[in-house]
Short mmCIF file of C-alpha atoms in Angstrom, two decimals:
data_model
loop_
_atom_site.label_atom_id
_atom_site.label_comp_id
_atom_site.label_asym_id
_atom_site.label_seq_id
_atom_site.Cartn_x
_atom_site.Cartn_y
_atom_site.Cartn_z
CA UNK A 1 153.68 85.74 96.39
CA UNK A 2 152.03 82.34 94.63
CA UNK A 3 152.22 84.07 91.35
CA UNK A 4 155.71 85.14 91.51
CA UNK A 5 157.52 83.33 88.82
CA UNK A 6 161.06 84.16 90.32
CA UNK A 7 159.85 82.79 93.60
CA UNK A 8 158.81 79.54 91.85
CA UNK A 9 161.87 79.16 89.87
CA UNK A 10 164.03 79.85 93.32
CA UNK A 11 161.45 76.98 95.05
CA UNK A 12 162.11 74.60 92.09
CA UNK A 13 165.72 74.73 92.04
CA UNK A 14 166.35 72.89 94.96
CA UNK A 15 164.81 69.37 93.86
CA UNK A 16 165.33 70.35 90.18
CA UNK A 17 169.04 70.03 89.54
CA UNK A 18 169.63 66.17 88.92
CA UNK A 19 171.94 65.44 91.44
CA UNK A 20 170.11 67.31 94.46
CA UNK A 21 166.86 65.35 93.13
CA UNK A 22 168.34 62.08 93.78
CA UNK A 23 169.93 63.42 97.24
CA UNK A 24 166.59 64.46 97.80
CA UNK A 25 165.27 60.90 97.25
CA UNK A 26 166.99 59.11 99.87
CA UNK A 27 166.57 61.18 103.03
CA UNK A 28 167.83 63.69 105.10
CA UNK A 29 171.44 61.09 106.00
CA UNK A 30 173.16 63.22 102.64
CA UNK A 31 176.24 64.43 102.03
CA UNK A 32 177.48 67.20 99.67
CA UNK A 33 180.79 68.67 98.85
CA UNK A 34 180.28 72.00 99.61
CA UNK A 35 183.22 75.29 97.93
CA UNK A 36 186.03 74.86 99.95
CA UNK A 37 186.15 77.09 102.64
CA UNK A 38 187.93 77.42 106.31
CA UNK A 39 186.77 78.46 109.61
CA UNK A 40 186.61 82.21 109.75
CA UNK A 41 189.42 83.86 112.28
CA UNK A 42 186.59 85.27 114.47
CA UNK A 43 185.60 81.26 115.80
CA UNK A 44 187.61 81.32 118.60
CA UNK A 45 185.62 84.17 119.93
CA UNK A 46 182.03 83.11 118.59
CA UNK A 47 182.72 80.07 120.74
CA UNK A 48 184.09 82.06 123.96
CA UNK A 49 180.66 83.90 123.27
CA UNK A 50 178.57 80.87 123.23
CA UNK A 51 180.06 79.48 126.05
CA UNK A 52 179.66 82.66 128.09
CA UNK A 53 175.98 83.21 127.52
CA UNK A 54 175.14 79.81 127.00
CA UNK A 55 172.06 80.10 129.29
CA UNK A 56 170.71 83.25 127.54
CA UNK A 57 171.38 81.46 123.94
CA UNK A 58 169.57 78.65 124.97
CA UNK A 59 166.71 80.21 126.78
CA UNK A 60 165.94 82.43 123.66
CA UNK A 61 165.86 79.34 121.57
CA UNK A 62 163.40 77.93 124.49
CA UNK A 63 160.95 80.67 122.93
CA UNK A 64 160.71 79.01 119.76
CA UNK A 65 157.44 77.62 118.44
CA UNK A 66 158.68 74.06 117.86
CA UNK A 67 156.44 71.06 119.39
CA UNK A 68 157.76 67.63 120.39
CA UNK A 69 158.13 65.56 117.26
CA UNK A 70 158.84 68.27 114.04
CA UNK A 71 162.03 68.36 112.34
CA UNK A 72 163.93 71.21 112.15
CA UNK A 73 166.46 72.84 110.23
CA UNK A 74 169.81 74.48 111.91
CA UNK A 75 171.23 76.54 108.64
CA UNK A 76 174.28 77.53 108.88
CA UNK A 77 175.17 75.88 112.05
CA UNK A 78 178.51 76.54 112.56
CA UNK A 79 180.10 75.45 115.30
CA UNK A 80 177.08 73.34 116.00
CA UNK A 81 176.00 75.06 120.03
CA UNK A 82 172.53 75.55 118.55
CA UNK A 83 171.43 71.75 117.39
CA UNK A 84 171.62 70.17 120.70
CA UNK A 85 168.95 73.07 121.80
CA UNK A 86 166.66 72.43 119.09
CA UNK A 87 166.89 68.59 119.32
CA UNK A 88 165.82 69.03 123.16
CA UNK A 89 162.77 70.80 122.28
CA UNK A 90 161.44 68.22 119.40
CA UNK A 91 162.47 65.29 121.34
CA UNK A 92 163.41 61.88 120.77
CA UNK A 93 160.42 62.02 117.96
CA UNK A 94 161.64 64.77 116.04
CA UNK A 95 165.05 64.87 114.05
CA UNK A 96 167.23 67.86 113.59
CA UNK A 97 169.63 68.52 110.28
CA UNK A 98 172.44 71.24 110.58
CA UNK A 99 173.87 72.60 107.31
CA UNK A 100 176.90 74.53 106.99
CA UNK A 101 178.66 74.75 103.64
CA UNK A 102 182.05 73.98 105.46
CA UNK A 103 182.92 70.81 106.38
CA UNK A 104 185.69 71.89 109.03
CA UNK A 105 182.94 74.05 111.09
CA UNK A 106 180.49 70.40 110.41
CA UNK A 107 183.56 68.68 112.34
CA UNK A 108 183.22 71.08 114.79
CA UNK A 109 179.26 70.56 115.34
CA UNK A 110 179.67 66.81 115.06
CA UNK A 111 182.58 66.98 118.60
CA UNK A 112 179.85 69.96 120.38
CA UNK A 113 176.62 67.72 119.11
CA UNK A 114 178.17 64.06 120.47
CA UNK A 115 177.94 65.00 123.74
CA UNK A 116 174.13 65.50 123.80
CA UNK A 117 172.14 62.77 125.09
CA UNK A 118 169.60 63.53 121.97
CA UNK A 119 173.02 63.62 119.21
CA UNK A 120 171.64 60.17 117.30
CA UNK A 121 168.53 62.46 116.39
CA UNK A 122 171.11 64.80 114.76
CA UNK A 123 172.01 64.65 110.61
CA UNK A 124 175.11 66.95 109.31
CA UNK A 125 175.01 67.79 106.08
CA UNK A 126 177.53 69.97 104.18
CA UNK A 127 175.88 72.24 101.63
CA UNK A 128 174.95 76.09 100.62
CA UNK A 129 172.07 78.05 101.40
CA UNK A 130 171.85 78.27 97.38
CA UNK A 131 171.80 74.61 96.80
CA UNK A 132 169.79 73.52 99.88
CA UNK A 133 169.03 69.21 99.07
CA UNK A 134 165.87 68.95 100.43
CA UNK A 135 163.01 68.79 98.93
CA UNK A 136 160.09 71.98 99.53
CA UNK A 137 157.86 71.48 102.78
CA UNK A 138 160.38 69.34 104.36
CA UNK A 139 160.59 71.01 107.78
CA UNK A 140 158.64 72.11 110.56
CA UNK A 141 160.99 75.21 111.55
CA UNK A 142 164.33 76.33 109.94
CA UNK A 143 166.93 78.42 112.44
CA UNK A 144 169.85 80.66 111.48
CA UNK A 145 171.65 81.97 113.92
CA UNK A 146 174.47 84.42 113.57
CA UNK A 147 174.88 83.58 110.11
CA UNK A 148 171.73 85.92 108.41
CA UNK A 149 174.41 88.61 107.84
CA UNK A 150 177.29 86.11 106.02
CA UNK A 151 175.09 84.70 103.80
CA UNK A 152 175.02 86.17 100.03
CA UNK A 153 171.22 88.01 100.12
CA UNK A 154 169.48 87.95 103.31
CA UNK A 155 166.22 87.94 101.32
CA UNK A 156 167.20 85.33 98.84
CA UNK A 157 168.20 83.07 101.86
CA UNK A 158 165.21 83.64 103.73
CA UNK A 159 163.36 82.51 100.75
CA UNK A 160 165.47 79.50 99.77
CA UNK A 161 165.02 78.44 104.02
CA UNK A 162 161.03 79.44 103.12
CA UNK A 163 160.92 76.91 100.20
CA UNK A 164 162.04 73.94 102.28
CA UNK A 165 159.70 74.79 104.78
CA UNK A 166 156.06 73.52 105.51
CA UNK A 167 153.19 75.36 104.98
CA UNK A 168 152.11 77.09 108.04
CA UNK A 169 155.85 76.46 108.95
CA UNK A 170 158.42 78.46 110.73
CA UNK A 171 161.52 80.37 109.79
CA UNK A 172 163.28 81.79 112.92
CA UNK A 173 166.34 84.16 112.96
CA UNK A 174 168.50 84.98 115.70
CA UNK A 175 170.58 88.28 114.72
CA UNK A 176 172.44 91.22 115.88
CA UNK A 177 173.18 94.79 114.75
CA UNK A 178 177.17 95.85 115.06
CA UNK A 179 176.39 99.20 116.30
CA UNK A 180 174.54 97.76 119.39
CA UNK A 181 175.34 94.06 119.39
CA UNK A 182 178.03 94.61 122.65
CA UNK A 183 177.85 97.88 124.66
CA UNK A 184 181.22 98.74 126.73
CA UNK A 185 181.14 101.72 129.05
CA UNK A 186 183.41 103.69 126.88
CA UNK A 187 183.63 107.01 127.21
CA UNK A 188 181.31 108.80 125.10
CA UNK A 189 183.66 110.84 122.85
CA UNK A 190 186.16 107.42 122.07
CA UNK A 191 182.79 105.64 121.21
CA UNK A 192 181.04 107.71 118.97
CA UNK A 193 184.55 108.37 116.82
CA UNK A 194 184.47 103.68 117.43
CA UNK A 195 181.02 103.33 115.79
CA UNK A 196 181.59 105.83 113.18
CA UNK A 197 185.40 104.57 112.37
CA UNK A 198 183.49 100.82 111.97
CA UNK A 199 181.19 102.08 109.51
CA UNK A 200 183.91 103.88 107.61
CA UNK A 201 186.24 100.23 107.55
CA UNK A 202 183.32 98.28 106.97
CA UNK A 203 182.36 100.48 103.87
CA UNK A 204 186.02 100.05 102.42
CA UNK A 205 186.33 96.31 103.21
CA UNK A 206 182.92 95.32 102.42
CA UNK A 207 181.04 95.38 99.23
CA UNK A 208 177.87 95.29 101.30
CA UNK A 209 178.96 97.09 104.65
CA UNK A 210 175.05 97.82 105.54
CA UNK A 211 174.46 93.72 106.17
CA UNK A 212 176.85 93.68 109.65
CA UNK A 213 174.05 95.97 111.02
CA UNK A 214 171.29 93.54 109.77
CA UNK A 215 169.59 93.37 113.33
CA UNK A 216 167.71 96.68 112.75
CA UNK A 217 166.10 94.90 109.10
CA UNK A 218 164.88 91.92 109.65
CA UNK A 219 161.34 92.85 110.11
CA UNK A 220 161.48 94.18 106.76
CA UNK A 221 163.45 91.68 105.85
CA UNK A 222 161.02 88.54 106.66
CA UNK A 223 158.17 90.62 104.91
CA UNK A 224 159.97 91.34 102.05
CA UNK A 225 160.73 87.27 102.20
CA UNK A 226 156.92 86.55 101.85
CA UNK A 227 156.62 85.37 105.58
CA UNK A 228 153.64 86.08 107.66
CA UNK A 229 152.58 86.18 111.78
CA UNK A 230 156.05 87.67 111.67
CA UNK A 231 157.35 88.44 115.94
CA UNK A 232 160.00 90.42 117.08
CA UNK A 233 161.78 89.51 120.81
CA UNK A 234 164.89 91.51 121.84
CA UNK A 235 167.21 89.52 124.12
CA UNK A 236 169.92 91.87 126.48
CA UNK A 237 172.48 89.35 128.33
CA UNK A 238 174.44 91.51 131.19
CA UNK A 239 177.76 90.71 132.35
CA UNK A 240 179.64 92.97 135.45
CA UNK A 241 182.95 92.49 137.29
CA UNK A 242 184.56 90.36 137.76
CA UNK A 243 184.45 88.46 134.52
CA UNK A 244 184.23 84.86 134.02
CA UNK A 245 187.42 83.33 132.03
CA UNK A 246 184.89 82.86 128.85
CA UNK A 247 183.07 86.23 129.05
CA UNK A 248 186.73 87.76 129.52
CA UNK A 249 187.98 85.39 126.32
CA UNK A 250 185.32 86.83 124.50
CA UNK A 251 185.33 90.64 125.22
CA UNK A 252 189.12 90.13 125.02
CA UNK A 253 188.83 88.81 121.39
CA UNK A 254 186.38 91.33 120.40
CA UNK A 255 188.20 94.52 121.18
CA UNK A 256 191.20 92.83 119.71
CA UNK A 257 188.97 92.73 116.10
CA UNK A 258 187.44 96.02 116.65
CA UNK A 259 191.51 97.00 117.24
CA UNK A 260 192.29 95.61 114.08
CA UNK A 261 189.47 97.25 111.89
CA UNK A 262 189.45 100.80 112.86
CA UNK A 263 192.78 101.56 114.72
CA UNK A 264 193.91 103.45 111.57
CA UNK A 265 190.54 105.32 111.01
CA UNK A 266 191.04 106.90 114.64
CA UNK A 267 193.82 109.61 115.09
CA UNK A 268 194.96 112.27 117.57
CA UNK A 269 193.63 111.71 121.19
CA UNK A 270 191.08 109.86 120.40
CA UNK A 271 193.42 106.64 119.18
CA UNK A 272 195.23 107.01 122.56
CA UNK A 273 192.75 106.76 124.89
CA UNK A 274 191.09 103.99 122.56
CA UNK A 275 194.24 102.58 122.33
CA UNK A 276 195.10 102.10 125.96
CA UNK A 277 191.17 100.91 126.78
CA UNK A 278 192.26 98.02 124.52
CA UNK A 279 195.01 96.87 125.38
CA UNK A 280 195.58 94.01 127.89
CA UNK A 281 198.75 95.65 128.61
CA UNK A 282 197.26 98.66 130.06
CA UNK A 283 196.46 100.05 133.21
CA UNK A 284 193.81 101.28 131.37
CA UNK A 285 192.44 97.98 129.85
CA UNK A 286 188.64 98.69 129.81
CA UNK A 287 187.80 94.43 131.36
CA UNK A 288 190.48 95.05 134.37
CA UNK A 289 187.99 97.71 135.64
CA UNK A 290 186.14 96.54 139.24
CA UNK A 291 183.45 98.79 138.25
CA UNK A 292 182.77 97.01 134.07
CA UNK A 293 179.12 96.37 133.14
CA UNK A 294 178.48 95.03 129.56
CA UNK A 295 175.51 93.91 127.55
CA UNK A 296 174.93 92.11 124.78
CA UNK A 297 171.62 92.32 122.47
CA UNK A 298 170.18 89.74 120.31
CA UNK A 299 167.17 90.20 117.87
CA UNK A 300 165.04 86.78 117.59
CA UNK A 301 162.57 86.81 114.62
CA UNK A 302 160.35 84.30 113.37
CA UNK A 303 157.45 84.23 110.87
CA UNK A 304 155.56 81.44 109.43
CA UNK A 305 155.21 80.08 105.66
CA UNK A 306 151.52 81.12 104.13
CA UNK A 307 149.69 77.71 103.26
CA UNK A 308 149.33 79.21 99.50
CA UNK A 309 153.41 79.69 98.60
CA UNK A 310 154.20 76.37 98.41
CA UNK A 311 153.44 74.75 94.68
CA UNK A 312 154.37 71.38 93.56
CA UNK A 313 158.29 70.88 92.43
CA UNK A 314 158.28 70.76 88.34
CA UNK A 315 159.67 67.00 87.32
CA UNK A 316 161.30 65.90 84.80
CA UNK A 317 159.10 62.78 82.69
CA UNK A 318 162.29 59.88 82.65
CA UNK A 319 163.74 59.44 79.55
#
């Protein structure tokens, strides 16, 4: 991997463009405009979710090898749940930056992150994974949670999170796979015809339907990446009747998305019975049942930075 000239030219570009140098130059307290974007339409139920299993979330990023004092990078923060975490496990000595390239999801993180006792140890910064403005061996550990599968290459991220890493660093990912992330007691026949219906309206509505089942890869993935030491933990968070109003928010807002994506790919029988497991209206509505179990599962993977990738950022002599 130290004599890949694509890697190199990936690790340069972060401190090489002139304007990211100079951000680079005056600490992590930066600001960049990122593309515009908005919040997605699924952040109403991402949040439900992390306020449902906020005590699994936070206990799996408990099991993270970060020590009192690093800094740490929280890409792609979104809402911003994560960085209060992370800042509790480096402490008062150690500084965490979350990055998201939209500034209304950085709002977001700013209200979720002010209520932490630890928030003045927290930076915001708006920027892509692409155009990260840090310069390389800046952080202890970088997190992504949630977010692996949104960016544009899960291998080109990994390695543009790997370049602003330390040697001997860390580069954690918390991910799921959409054909096991939440398991519903459905009855066998409706769920096979569910999982294979997603693939099919995944496959027409994505260009790269194989990254919402991402979970299974990242193994691969992190190798692939040049990351070593690499460990695999798989998290299950169970939930049974009666449901809690943000579990039921949640689970409500997901089979109302899974509604909307495959409802046309079912037919016959099959969209009936799926139809009327669905629907809040129902006597059927699969979360009204006394008997409901549920799980979620969450892949954490981390792997470290070998002590040989990193090579010095090419500079530019002044003029």
């Amino acid at each position: 991997m130290d004599n890949d000239p694509a890697y190199d030219q990936e690790c340069r570009f972060n401190c090489e463009q002139p304007w990211v140098a100079f951000a680079c130059t005056i600490g992590l307290g930066i600001r960049l405009m990122p593309t515009k974007a908005v919040v997605p339409s699924y952040e109403p139920m991402l949040a439900a979710y992390h306020r449902a299993f906020a005590p699994e979330l936070r206990a799996m990023v408990g099991t993270l090898p970060i020590a009192e004092g690093e800094i740490v990078l929280d890409m792609a923060c979104g809402d911003g749940v994560y960085s209060p975490w992370l800042a509790e496990l480096v402490g008062s000595a150690g500084w965490v930056v979350a990055v998201d390239v939209m500034p209304e999801y950085l709002d977001l993180a700013r209200k979720e992150t002010a209520r932490s006792p630890l928030a003045r140890i927290i930076e915001f910064s708006a920027a892509s994974i692409e155009l990260l403005p840090f310069k390389n061996d800046t952080f202890d550990l970088c997190w992504c949670a949630q977010s692996l599968y949104s960016l544009p290459d899960p291998v080109d991220s990994l390695r543009q999170m790997l370049c602003v890493t330390k040697p001997g660093g860390v580069v954690a990912v918390m991910e799921e796979d959409t054909l096991h992330n939440v398991i519903l007691p459905w009855p066998i026949e409706v769920e096979l015809s569910v999982r294979v219906a997603e693939l099919r309206a995944l496959t027409d509505t994505s260009d790269k339907p194989r990254k919402f089942y991402v979970g299974r890869q990242l193994r691969r993935l992190f190798r692939r990446a040049g990351l070593d030491g690499i460990q695999t933990r798989t998290f299950a968070s169970d939930r049974v009747a009666p449901l809690g109003s943000n579990e039921r928010t949640f689970l409500t807002e997901y089979l109302k998305s899974l509604s909307e994506l495959i409802a046309t790919y079912l037919d016959g029988q099959i969209r009936s019975e799926f139809d009327r497991l669905v629907d809040p209206h129902s006597s059927e509505f699969m979360l009204d049942d006394a008997d409901l179990t549920t799980t979620c599962i969450n892949y954490v993977v981390w792997g470290r930075k070998p002590s040989c990738v990193t090579k010095e950022p090419v500079r530019r002599d002044p003029a």
